[in-house]
Short mmCIF file of C-alpha atoms and ligand atoms in Angstrom, two decimals:
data_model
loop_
_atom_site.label_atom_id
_atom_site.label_comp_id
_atom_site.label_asym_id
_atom_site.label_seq_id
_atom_site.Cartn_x
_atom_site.Cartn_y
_atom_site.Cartn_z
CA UNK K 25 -10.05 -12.01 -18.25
CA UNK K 26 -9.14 -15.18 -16.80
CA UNK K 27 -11.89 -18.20 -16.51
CA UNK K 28 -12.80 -18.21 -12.98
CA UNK K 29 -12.32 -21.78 -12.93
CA UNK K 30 -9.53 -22.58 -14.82
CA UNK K 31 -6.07 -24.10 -13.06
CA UNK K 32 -4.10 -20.74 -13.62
CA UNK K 33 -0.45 -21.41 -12.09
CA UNK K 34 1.47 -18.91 -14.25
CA UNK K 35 -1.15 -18.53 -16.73
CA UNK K 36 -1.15 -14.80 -18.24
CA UNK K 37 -4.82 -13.24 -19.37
CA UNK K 38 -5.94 -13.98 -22.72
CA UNK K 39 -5.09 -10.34 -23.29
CA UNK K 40 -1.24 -11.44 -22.41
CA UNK K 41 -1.54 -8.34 -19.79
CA UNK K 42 -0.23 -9.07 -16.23
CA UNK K 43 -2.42 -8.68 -13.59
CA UNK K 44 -1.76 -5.97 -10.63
CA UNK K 45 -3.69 -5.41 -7.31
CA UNK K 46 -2.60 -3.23 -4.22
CA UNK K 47 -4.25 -2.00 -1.01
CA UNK K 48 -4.12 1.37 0.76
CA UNK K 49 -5.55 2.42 4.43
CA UNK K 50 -7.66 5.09 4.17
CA UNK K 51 -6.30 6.27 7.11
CA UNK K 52 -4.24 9.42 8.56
CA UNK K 53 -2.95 11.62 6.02
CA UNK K 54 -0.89 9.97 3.34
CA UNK K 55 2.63 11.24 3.12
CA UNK K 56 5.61 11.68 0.53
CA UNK K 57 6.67 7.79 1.59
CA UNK K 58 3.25 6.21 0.99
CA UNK K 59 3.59 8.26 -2.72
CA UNK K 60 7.35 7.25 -3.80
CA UNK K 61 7.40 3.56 -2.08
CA UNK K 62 3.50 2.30 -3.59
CA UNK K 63 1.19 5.23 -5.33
CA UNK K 64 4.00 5.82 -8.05
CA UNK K 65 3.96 2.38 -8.58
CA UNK K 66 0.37 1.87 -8.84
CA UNK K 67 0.01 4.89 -11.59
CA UNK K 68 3.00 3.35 -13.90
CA UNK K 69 1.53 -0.49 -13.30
CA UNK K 70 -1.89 0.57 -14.78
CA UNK K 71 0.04 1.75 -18.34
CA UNK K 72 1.38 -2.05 -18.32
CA UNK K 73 -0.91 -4.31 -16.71
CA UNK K 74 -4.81 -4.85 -15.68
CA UNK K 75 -4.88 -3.04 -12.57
CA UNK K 76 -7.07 -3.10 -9.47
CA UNK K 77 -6.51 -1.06 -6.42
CA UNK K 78 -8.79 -0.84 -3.49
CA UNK K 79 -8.90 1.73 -0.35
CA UNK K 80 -8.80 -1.03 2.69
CA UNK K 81 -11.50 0.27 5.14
CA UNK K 82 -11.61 -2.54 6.77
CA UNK K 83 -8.28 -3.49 7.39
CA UNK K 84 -8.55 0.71 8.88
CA UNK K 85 -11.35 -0.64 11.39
CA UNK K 86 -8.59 -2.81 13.09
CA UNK K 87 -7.50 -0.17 15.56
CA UNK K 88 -10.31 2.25 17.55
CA UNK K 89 -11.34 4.48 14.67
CA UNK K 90 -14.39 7.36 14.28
CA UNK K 91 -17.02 6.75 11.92
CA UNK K 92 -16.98 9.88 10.42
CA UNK K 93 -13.62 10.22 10.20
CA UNK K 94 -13.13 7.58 8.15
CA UNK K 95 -15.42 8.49 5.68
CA UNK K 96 -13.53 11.56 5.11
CA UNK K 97 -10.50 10.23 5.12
CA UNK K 98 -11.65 7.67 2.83
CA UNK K 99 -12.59 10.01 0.43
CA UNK K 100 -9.52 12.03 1.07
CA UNK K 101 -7.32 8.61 -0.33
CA UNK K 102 -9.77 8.26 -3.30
CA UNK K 103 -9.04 11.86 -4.53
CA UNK K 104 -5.29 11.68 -3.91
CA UNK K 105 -5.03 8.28 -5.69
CA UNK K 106 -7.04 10.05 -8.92
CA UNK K 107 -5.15 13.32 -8.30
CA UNK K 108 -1.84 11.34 -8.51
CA UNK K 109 -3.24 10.21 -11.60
CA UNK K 110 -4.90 6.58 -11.71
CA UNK K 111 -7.29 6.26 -13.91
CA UNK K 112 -10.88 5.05 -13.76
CA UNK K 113 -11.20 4.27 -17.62
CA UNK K 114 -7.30 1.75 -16.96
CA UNK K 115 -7.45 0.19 -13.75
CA UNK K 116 -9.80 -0.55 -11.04
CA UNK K 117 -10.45 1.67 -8.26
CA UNK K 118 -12.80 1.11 -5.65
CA UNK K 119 -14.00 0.60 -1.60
CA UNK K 120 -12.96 -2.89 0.14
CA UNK K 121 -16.40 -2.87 2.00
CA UNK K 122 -18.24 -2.42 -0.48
CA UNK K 123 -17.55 -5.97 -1.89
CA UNK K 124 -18.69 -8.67 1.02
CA UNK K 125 -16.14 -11.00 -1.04
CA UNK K 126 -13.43 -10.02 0.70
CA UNK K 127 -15.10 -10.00 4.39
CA UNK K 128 -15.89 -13.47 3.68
CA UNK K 129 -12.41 -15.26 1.66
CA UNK K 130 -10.75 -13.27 4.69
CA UNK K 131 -12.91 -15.78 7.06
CA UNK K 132 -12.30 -18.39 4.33
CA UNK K 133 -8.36 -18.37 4.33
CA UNK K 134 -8.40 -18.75 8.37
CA UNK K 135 -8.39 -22.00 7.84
CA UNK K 136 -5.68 -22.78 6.04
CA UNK K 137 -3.49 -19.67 8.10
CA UNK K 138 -1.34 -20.59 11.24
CA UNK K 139 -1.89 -18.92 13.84
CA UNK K 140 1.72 -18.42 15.43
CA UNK K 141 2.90 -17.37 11.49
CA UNK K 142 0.45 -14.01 12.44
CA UNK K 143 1.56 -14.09 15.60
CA UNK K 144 5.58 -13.46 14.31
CA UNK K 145 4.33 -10.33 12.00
CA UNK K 146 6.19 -7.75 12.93
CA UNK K 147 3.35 -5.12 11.98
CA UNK K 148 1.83 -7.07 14.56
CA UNK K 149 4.20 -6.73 17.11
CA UNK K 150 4.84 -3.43 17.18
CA UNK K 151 1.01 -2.08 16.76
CA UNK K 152 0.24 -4.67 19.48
CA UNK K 153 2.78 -3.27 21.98
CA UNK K 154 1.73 0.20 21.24
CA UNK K 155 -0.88 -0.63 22.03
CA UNK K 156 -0.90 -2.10 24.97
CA UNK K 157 1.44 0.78 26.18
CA UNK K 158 -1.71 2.87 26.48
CA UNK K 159 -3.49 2.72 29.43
CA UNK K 160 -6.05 -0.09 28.99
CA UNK K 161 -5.02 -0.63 25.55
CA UNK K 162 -7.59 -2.51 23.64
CA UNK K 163 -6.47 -5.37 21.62
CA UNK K 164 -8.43 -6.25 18.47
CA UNK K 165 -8.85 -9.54 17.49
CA UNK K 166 -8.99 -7.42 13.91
CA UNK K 167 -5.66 -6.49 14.26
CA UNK K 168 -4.02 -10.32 14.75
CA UNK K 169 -5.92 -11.00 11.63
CA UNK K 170 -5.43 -7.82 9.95
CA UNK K 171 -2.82 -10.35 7.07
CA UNK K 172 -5.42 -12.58 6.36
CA UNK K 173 -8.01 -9.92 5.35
CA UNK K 174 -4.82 -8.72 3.02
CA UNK K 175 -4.31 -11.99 1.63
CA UNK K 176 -8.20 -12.34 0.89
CA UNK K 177 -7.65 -8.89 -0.87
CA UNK K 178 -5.01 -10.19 -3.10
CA UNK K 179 -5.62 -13.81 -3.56
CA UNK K 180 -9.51 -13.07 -4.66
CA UNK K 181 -7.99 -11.52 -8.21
CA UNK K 182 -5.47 -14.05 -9.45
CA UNK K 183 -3.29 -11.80 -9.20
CA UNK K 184 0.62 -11.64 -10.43
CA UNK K 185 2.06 -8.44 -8.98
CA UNK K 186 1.80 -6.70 -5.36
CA UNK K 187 3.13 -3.47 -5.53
CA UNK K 188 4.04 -2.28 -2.23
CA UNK K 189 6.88 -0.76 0.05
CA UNK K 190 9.46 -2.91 1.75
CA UNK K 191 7.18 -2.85 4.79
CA UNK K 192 4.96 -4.65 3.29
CA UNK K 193 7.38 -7.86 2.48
CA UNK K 194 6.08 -10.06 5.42
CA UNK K 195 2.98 -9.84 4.79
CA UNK K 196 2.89 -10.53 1.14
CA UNK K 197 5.07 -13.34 1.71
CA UNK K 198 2.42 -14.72 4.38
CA UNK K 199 0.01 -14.35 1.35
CA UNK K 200 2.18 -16.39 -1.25
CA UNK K 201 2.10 -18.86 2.10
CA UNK K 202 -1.52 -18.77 2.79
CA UNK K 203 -1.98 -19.47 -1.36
CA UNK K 204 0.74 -22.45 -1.74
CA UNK K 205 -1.30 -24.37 1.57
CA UNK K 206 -4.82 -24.13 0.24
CA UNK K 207 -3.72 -25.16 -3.28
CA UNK K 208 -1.86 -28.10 -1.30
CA UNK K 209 -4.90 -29.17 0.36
CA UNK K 210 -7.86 -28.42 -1.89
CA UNK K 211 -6.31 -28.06 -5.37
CA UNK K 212 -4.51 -26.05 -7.35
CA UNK K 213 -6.95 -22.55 -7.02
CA UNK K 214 -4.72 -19.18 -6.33
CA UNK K 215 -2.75 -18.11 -8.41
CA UNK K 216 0.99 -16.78 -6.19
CA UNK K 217 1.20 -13.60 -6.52
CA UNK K 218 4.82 -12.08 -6.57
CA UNK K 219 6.29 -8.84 -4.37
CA UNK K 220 6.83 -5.58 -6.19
CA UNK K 221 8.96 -3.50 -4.48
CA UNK K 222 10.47 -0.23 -5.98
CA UNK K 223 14.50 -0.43 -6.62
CA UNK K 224 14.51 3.30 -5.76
CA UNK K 225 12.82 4.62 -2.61
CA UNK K 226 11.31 1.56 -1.20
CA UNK K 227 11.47 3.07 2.29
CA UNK K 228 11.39 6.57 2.86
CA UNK K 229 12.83 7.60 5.57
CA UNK K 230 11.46 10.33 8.53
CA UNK K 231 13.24 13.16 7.52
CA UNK K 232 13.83 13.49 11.30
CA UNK K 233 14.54 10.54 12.72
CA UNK K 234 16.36 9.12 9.32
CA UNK K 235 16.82 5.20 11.17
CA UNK K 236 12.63 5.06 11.03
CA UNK K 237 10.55 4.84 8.21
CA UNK K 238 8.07 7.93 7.24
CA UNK K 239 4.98 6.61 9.12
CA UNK K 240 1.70 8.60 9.91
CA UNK K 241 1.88 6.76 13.62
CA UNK K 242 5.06 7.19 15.37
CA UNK K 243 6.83 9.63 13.10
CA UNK K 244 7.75 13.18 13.60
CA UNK K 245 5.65 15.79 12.36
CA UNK K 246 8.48 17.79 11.43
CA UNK K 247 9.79 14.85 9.76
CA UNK K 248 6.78 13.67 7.96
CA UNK K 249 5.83 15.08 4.51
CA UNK K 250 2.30 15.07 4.17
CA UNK K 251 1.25 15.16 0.51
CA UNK K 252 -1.49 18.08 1.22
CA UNK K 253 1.12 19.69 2.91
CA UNK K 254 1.64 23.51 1.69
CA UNK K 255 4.74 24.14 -0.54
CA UNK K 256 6.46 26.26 2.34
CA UNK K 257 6.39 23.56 4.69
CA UNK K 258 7.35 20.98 2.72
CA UNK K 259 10.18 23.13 2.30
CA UNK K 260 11.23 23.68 5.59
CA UNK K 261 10.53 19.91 6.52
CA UNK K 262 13.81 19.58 4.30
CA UNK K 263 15.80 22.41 4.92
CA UNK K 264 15.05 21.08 8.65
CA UNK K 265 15.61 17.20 7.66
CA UNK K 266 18.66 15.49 9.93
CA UNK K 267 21.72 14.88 8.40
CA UNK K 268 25.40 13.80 9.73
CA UNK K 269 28.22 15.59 10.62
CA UNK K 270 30.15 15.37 7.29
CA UNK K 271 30.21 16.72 4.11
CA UNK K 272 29.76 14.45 1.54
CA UNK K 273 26.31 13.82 -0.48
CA UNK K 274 27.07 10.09 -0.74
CA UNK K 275 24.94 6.72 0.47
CA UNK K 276 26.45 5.21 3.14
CA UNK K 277 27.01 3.57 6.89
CA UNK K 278 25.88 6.23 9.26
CA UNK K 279 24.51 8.36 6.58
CA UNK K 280 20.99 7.60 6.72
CA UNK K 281 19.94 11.21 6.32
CA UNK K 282 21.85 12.34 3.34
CA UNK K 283 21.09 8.64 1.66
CA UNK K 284 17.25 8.95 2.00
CA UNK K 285 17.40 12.51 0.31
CA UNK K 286 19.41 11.12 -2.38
CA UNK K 287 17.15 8.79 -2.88
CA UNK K 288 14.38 10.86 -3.03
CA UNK K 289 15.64 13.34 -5.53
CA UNK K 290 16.56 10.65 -7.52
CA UNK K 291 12.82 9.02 -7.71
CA UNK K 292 11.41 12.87 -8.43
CA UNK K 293 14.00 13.23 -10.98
CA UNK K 294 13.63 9.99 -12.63
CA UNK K 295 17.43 9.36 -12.39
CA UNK K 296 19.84 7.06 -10.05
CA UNK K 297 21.32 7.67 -7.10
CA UNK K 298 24.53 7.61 -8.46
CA UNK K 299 23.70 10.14 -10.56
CA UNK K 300 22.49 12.59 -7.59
CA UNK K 301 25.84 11.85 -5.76
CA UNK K 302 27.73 13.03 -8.37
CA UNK K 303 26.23 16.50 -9.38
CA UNK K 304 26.16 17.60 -5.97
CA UNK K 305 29.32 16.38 -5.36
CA UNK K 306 31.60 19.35 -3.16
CA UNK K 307 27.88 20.82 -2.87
CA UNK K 308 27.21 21.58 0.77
CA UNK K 309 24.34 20.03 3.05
CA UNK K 310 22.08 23.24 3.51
CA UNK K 311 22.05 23.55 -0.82
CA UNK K 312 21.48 19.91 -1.17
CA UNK K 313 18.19 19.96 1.08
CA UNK K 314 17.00 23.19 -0.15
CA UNK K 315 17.51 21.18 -3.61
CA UNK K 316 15.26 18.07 -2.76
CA UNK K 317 12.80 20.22 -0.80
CA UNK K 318 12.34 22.53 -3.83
CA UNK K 319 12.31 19.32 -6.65
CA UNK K 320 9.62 17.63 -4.02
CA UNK K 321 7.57 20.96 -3.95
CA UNK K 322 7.62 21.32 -8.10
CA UNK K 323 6.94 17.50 -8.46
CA UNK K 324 3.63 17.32 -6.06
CA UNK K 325 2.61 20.63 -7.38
CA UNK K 326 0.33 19.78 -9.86
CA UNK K 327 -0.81 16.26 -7.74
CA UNK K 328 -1.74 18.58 -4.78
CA UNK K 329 -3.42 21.38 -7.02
CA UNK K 330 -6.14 18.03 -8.83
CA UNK K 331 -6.71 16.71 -5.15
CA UNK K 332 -8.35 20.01 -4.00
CA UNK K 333 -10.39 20.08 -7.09
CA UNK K 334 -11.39 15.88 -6.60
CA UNK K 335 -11.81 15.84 -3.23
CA UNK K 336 -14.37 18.83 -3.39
CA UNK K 337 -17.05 16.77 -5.32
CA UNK K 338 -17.57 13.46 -3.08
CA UNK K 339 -20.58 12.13 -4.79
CA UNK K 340 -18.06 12.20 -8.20
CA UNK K 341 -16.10 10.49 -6.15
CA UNK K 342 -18.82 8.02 -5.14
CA UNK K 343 -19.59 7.33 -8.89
CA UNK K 344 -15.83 6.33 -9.34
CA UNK K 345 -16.37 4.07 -6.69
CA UNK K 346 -19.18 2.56 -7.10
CA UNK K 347 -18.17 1.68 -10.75
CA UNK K 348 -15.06 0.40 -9.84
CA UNK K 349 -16.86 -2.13 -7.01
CA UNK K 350 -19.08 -3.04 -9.51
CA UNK K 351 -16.20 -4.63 -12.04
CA UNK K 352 -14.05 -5.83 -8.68
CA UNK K 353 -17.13 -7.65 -7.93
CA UNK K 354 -17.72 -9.53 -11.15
CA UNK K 355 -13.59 -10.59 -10.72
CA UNK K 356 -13.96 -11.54 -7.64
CA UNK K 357 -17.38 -13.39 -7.18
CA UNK K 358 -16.32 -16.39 -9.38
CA UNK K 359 -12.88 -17.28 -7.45
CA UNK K 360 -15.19 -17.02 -4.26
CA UNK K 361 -17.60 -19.28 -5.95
CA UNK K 362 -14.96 -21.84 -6.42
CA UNK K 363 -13.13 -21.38 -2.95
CA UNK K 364 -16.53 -21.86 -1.68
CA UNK K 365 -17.05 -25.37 -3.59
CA UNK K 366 -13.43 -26.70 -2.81
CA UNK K 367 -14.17 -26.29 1.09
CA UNK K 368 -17.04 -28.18 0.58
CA UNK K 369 -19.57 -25.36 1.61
CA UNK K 370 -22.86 -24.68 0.10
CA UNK K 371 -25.09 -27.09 -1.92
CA UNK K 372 -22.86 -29.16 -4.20
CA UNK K 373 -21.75 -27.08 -7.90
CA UNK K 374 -24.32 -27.92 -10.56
CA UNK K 375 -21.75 -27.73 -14.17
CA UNK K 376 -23.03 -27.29 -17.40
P1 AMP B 422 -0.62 2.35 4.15
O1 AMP B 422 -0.84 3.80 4.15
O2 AMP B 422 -0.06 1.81 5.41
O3 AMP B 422 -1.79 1.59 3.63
O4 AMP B 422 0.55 2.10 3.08
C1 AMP B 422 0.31 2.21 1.71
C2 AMP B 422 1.54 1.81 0.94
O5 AMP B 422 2.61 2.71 1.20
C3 AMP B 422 2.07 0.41 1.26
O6 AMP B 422 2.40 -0.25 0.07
C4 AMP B 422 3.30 0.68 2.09
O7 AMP B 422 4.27 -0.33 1.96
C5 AMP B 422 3.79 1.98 1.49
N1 AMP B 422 4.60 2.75 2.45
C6 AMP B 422 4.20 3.19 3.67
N2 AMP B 422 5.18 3.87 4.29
C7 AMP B 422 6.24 3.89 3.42
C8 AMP B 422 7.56 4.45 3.49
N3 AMP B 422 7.99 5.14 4.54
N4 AMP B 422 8.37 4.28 2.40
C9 AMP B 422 7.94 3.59 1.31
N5 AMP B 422 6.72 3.02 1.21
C10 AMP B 422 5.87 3.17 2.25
N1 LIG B 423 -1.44 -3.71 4.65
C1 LIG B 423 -1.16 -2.75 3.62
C2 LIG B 423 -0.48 -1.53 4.26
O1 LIG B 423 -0.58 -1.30 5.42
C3 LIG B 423 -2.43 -2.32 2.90
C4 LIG B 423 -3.06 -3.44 2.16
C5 LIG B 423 -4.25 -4.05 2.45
C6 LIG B 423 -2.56 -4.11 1.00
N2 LIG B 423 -4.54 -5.02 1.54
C7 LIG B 423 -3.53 -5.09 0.64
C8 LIG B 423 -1.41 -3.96 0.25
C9 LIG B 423 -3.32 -5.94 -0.44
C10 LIG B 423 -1.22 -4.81 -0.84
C11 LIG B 423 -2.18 -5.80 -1.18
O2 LIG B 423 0.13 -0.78 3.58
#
């Protein structure tokens, strides 16, 4: 692992592995889009790099939440991310609040974040009008700083890959932002982390409402593929999915439908889009659904049938955790240590 003190622009570990870290919410019900755009990703980065993943309660405390709810949802995210087949003995897996590190760099990094660059995040924008389209919508001060708390996340690791879905591009660029200022003005100490973003299924589409992303607020139910979801429903979802009024299983303008089901089958089957268009070219729309629903339903079948058995035991699931905060924490409790001495807080560093 890299010296916690060292200047690291660029610098690889001493094991020549890259370094990976993502975040997911442990909230809702995670869905086929949250899988293809960021889980994959996460499962093939931890065969190539050192990998460290964490389930972002806090950033989930930003909106009005239930206590209990989150706990079970919580554990619902760490059972899926096992079931779809990370590893505890290859990458690091574990609970944001369980490591006061990131609470605290969050606070850290206001100081070198502008305010008005939050205030242009779309994420922002569009949970804050929601928002405040309910009756006496609350506000949370949380939710304005819900980037920084994501930059804190990343930039405690010196980190050199973000995996993510497209909807996540603002933000990590805010991150790369929030890194290049603080090294500006206190010395070269995060590393800039760079956006991953699959070539393939980057944003899934609602199956519904193809011209919106699959979300788990806002999207259609029908439309929404819910990885617990049973095999039958899954398969209507996409014999149901919205298409266009032609007859051609091609990518393009107006097409959004067809194009995100293409680009679906072609992430399940490990092929390219072009590849898709052309076996079920002259194939009709109603074969071409029933085809993705039924390669989704084969493909999750063995991730959905490990999640029941995972998410039955929570106190394995606790152990997993726990071990996983434990080795986050020795990562990240050195670059704090240093972040804390280059803002001049805390008694001055005694070196060796
Ligand atoms: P969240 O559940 O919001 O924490 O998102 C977890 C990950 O899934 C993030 O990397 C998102 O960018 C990604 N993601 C969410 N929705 C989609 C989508 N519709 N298509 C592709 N990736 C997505
Ligand atoms: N904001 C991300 C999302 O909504 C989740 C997240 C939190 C994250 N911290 C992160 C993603 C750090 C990547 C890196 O999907």
């Amino acid at each position: 692992m890299g010296g916690a003190g060292e200047g690291n622009q660029g610098a690889l570990l001493s094991g020549g592995r890259r370094r990976i870290f993502s975040g997911i919410q442990p909230t809702g019900r995670k869905h086929l889009g949250n899988y293809i755009g960021a889980i994959r990703q996460y499962v093939t980065g931890q065969e190539r790099a050192d990998s460290i993943y964490c389930i972002v309660d806090l950033h989930a405390i930003t909106v009005q939440h239930d206590p209990a709810e989150l706990r079970a949802r919580l554990y619902d995210t760490a059972a899926l991310l096992l079931a779809a087949g990370l590893d505890p003995s290859r990458c690091i897996l574990f609970r944001q609040s369980d490591l006061s590190e990131h609470s605290e760099l969050c606070w850290l990094l206001t100081s070198v974040t502008a305010w008005g660059d939050l205030n242009r995040m779309h994420q922002w924008k569009q949970k804050r009008a929601l928002l405040e389209d309910r009756r006496g919508g609350f506000v949370s001060a949380g939710l304005f700083n819900y980037p920084v708390l994501q930059a804190a996340d990343v930039l405690a690791y010196r980190i050199d890959e973000v995996p993510v879905g497209d909807d996540q591009r603002q933000h990590i660029e805010l991150i790369r932002e929030t890194a290049r200022r603080f090294n500006e003005r206190f010395g070269d100490t995060f590393k800039i982390p760079e956006l991953v973003v699959p070539e393939v299924g980057a944003r899934i589409m609602d199956l519904q409402s193809p011209l919106s992303k699959m979300a788990t607020t806002g999207g259609t139910e029908l439309g929404t593929v819910y990885l617990t979801d049973q095999p039958d429903l899954i398969a209507k979802k996409f014999r149901s999915a919205v298409t266009d009024s032609e007859r051609e299983v091609v990518k393009g303008p107006g097409k959004e439908g067809i194009g995100n089901l293409i680009e679906i089958l072609a992430v399940v089957r490990e092929t390219s889009v072009a590849e898709v268009e052309s076996e079920f070219s002259g194939i009709g729309y109603g074969d071409f659904k029933a085809a993705v629903g039924g390669a989704v339903v084969a493909w999750l079948a063995p991730v959905q049938e490990r999640y029941g058995e995972l998410r039955a035991d929570e106190s394995a699931l606790e152990a997993v955790l726990a071990d996983g905060a434990e080795r986050a924490r020795a990562e990240a409790a050195p670059v704090l240590a240093e972040v804390r001495g280059k803002l001049g807080l805390g008694p001055p560093a005694t070196r060796p």
